[in-house]
Short mmCIF file of C-alpha atoms in Angstrom, two decimals:
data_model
loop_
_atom_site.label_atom_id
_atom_site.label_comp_id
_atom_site.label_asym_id
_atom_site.label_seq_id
_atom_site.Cartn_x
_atom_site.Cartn_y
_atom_site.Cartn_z
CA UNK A 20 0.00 0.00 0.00
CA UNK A 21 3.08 2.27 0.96
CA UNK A 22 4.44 1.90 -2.77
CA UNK A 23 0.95 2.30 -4.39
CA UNK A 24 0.47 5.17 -2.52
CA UNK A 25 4.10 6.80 -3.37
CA UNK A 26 3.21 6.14 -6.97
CA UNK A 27 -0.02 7.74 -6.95
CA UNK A 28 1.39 10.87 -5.04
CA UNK A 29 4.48 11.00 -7.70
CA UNK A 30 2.27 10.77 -11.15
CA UNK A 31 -0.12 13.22 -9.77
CA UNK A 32 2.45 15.58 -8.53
CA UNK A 33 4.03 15.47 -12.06
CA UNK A 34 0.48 16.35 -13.59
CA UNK A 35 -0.05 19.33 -11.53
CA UNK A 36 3.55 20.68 -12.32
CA UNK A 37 3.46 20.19 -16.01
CA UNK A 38 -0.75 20.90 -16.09
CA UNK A 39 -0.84 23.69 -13.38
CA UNK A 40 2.57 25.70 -12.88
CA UNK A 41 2.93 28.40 -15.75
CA UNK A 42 5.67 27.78 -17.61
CA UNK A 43 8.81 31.10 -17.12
CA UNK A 44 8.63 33.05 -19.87
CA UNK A 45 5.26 31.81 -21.34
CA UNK A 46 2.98 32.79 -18.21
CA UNK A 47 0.82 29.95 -18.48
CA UNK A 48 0.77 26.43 -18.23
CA UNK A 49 1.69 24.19 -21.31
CA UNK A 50 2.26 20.88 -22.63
CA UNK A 51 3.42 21.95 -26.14
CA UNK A 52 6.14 20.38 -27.57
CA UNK A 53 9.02 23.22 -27.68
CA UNK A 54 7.09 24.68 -24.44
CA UNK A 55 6.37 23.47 -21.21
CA UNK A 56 7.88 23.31 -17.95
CA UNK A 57 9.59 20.06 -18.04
CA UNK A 58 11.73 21.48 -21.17
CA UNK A 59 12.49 24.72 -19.61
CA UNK A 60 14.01 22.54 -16.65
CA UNK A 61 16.15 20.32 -18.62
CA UNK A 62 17.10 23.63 -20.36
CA UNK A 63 18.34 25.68 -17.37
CA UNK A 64 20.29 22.34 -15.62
CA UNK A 65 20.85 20.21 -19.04
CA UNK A 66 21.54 23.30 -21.11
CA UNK A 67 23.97 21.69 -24.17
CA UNK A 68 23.93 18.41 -22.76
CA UNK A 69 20.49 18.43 -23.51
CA UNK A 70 18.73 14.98 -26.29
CA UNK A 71 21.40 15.05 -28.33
CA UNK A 72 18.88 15.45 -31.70
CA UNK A 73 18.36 19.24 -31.09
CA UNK A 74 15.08 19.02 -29.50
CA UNK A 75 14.21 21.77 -26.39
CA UNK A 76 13.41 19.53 -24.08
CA UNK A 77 15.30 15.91 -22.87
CA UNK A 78 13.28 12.34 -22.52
CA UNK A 79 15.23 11.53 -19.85
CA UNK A 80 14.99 14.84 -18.37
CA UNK A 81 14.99 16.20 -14.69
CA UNK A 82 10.72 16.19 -13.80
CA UNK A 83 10.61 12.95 -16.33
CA UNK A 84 12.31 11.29 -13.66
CA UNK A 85 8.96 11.42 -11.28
CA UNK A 86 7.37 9.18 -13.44
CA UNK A 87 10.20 7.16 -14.81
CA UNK A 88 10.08 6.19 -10.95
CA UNK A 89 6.80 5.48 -10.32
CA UNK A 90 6.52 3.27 -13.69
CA UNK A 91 9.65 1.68 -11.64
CA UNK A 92 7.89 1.33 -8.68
CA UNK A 93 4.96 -0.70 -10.61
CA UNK A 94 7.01 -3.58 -11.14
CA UNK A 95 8.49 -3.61 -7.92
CA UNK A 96 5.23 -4.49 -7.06
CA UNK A 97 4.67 -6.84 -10.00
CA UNK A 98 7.86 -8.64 -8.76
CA UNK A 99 6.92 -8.91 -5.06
CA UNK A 100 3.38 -10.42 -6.49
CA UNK A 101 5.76 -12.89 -8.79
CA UNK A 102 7.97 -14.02 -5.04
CA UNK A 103 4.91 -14.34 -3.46
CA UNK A 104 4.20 -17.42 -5.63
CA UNK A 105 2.12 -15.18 -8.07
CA UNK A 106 -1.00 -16.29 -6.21
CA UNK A 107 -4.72 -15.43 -8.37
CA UNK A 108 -3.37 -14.27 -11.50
CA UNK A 109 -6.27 -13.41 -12.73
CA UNK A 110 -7.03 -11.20 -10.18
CA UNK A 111 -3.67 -9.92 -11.08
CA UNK A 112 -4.65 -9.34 -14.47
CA UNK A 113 -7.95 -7.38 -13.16
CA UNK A 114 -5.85 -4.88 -11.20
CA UNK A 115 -3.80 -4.00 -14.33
CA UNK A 116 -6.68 -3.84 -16.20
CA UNK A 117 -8.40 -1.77 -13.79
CA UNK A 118 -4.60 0.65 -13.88
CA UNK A 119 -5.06 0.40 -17.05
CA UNK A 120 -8.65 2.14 -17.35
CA UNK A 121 -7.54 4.73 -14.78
CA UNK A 122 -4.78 5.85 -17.08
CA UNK A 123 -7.22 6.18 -20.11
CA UNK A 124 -9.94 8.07 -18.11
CA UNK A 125 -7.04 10.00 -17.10
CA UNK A 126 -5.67 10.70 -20.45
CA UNK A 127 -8.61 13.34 -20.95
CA UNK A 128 -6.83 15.88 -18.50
CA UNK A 129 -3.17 14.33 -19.32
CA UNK A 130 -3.19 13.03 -22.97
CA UNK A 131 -0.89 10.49 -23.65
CA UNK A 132 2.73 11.04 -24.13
CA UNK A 133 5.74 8.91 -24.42
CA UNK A 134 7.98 11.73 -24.81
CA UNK A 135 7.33 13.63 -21.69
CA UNK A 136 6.32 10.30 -19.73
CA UNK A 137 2.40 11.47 -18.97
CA UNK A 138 1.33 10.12 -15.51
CA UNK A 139 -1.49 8.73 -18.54
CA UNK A 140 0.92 7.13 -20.14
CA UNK A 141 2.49 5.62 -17.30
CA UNK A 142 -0.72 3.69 -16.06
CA UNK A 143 -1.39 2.96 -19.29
CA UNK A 144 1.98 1.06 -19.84
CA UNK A 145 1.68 -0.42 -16.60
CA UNK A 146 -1.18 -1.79 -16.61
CA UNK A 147 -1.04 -3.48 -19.62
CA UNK A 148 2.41 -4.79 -18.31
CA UNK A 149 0.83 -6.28 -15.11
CA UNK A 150 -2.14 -7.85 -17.75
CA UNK A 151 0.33 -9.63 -19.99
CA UNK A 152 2.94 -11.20 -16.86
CA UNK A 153 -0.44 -12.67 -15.57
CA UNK A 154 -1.30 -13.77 -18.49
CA UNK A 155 1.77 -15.37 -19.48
CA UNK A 156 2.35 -16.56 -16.00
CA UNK A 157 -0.22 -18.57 -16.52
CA UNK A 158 -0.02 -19.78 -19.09
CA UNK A 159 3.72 -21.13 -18.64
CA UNK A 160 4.24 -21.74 -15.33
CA UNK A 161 0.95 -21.75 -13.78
CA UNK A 162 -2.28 -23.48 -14.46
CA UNK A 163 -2.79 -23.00 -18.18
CA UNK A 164 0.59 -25.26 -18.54
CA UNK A 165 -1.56 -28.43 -17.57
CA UNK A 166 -4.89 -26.79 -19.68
CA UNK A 167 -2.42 -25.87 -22.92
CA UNK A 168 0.70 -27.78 -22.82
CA UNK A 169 1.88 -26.97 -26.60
CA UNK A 170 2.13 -22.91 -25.38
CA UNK A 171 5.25 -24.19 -23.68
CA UNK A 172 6.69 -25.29 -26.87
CA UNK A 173 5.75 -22.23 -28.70
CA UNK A 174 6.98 -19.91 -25.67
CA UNK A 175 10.66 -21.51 -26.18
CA UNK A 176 11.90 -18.56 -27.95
CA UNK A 177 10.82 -16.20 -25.59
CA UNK A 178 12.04 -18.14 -22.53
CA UNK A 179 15.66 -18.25 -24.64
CA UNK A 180 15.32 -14.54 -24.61
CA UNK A 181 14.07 -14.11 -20.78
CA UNK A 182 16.79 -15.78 -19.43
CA UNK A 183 19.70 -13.77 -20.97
CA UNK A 184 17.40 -10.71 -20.97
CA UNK A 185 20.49 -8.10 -19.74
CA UNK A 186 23.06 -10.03 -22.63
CA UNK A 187 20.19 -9.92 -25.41
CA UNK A 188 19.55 -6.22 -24.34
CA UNK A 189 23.35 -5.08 -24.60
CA UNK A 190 23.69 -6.60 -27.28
CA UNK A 191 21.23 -5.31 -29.37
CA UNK A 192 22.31 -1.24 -28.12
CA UNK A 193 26.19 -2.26 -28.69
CA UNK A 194 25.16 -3.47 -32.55
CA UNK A 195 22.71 -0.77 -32.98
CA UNK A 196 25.11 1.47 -32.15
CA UNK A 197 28.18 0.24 -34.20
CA UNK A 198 25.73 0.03 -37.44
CA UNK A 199 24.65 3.85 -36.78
CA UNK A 200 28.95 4.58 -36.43
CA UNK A 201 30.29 2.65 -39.22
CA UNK A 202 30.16 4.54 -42.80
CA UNK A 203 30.60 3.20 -45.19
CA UNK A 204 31.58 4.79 -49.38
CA UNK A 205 27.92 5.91 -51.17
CA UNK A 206 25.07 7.94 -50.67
CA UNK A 207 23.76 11.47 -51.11
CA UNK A 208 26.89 13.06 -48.67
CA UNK A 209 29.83 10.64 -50.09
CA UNK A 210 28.93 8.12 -47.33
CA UNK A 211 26.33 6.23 -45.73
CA UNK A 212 26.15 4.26 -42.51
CA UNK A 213 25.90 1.11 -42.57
CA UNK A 214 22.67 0.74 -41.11
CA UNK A 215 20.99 2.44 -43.92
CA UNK A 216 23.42 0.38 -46.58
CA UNK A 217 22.14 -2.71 -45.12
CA UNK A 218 18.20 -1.61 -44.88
CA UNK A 219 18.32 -0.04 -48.56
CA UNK A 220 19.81 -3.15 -49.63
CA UNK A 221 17.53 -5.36 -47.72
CA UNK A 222 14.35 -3.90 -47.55
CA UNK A 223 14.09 -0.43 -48.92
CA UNK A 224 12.62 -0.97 -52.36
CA UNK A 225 10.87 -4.21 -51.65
CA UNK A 226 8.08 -3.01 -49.95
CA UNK A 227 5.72 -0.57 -48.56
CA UNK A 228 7.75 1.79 -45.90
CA UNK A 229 5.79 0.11 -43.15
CA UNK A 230 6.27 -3.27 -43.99
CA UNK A 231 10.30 -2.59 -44.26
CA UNK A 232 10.32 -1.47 -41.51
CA UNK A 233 8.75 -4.28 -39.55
CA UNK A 234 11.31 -6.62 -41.77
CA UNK A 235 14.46 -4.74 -40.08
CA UNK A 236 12.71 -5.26 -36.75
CA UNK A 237 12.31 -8.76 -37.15
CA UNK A 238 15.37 -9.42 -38.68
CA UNK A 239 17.38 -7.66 -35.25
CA UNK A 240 15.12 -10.00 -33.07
CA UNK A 241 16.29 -13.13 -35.15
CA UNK A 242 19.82 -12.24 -34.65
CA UNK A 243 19.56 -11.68 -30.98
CA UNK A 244 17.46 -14.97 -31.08
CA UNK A 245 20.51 -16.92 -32.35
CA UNK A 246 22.63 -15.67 -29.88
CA UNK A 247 20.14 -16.33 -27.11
CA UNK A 248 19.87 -19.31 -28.40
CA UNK A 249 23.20 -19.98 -28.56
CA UNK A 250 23.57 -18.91 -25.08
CA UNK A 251 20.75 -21.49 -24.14
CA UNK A 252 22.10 -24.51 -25.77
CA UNK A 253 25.23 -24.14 -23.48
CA UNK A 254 23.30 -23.41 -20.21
CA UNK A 255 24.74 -20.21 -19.92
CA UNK A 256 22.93 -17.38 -17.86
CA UNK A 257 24.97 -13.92 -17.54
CA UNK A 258 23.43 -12.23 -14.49
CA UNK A 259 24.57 -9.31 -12.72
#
């Protein structure tokens, strides 16, 4: 109750700054884009270290933190529930439903934004979190194993993935970020990196925007697939 509580107080705090405080310099309050009181923080403490894509404001600013915490603090509680012996997961999967509803009643006061972390948003996210671990709780290690055995064949992949989570995720950022660095000769400037060289050649052309897109996406998961399931084939678990 203590944590539900603290998360309550720190999402609606962080509506009535950004919804209530006027904004220095504009005299009223705002949730614009290039204007409102979280960016004119991360501008007077950030200033040029700032989101490094010229924006005015910082998606891992200083008030984004509030709920950044709070979004925290919901699966703190979704991983006590899980040590408990993730008793009545349906019941579970109520509550985040029910989290889930409050954040899209509340979205009519605070719309919904990723980008400045909405208190909205942040229910919204969670809840559906705490829906889907029920759900899959369930239906792997709980009951629904013995109801639907064959989901714990087709769940393989994603327990390969679970239980090298922290490898699969570093990973991924250290090759997405080496494929954004490395340039290679071509394109409109003299070079391209190689990112784009391998999504041109790949996708770009073939189909629909959309649809490429989804392709690149799917073809990063396969690759971190191998490796997790390379990882899994010779029991190894890196942990910190």
């Amino acid at each position: 109750r203590a944590l539900a509580a603290l998360i309550l107080t720190l999402l609606t705090g962080y509506w009535l700054l950004l919804g209530w405080v006027p904004v220095p310099g504009l005299g009223r309050p705002s949730l614009d884009a290039d204007s409102n009181l979280q960016g004119w923080l991360d501008q007077l403490l950030l200033g040029s270290h700032i989101w490094k894509f010229g924006t005015t404001w910082d998606p891992e600013g200083v008030l984004s933190t509030l709920p950044a915490i709070a979004l925290g603090l919901i699966g703190v509680l979704a991983g006590r529930w899980l040590r408990r012996g993730a008793p009545a997961p349906g019941r579970a999967a109520g509550l985040g439903l029910a989290v889930l509803g409050l954040g899209r009643l509340w979205s009519l006061w605070f719309p919904l934004n990723k980008s400045i972390c909405s208190s909205s948003f942040v229910l919204v996210l969670g809840g559906a979190g705490v829906v889907l671990l029920a759900a899959t709780h369930w239906l792997l290690d709980g009951r629904g194993r013995a109801v639907w055995p064959a989901w714990a064949a087709w769940a393989r992949p994603l327990t390969m993935l679970g239980t090298n989570a922290l490898a699969v995720y570093a990973t991924a950022s250290f090759l997405a970020a080496s494929l954004r660095h490395i340039h290679l000769p071509g394109g409109p400037g003299g070079s391209m990196r190689l990112q784009a060289y391998l999504y041109q050649g790949l996708f770009a052309g073939q189909a629909p925007s959309d649809w490429a897109s989804l392709g690149w996406s799917l073809l990063c998961l396969l690759v971190m697939l191998l490796g997790a399931w390379a990882l899994s084939a010779r029991r190894i678990v890196i942990t910190l």
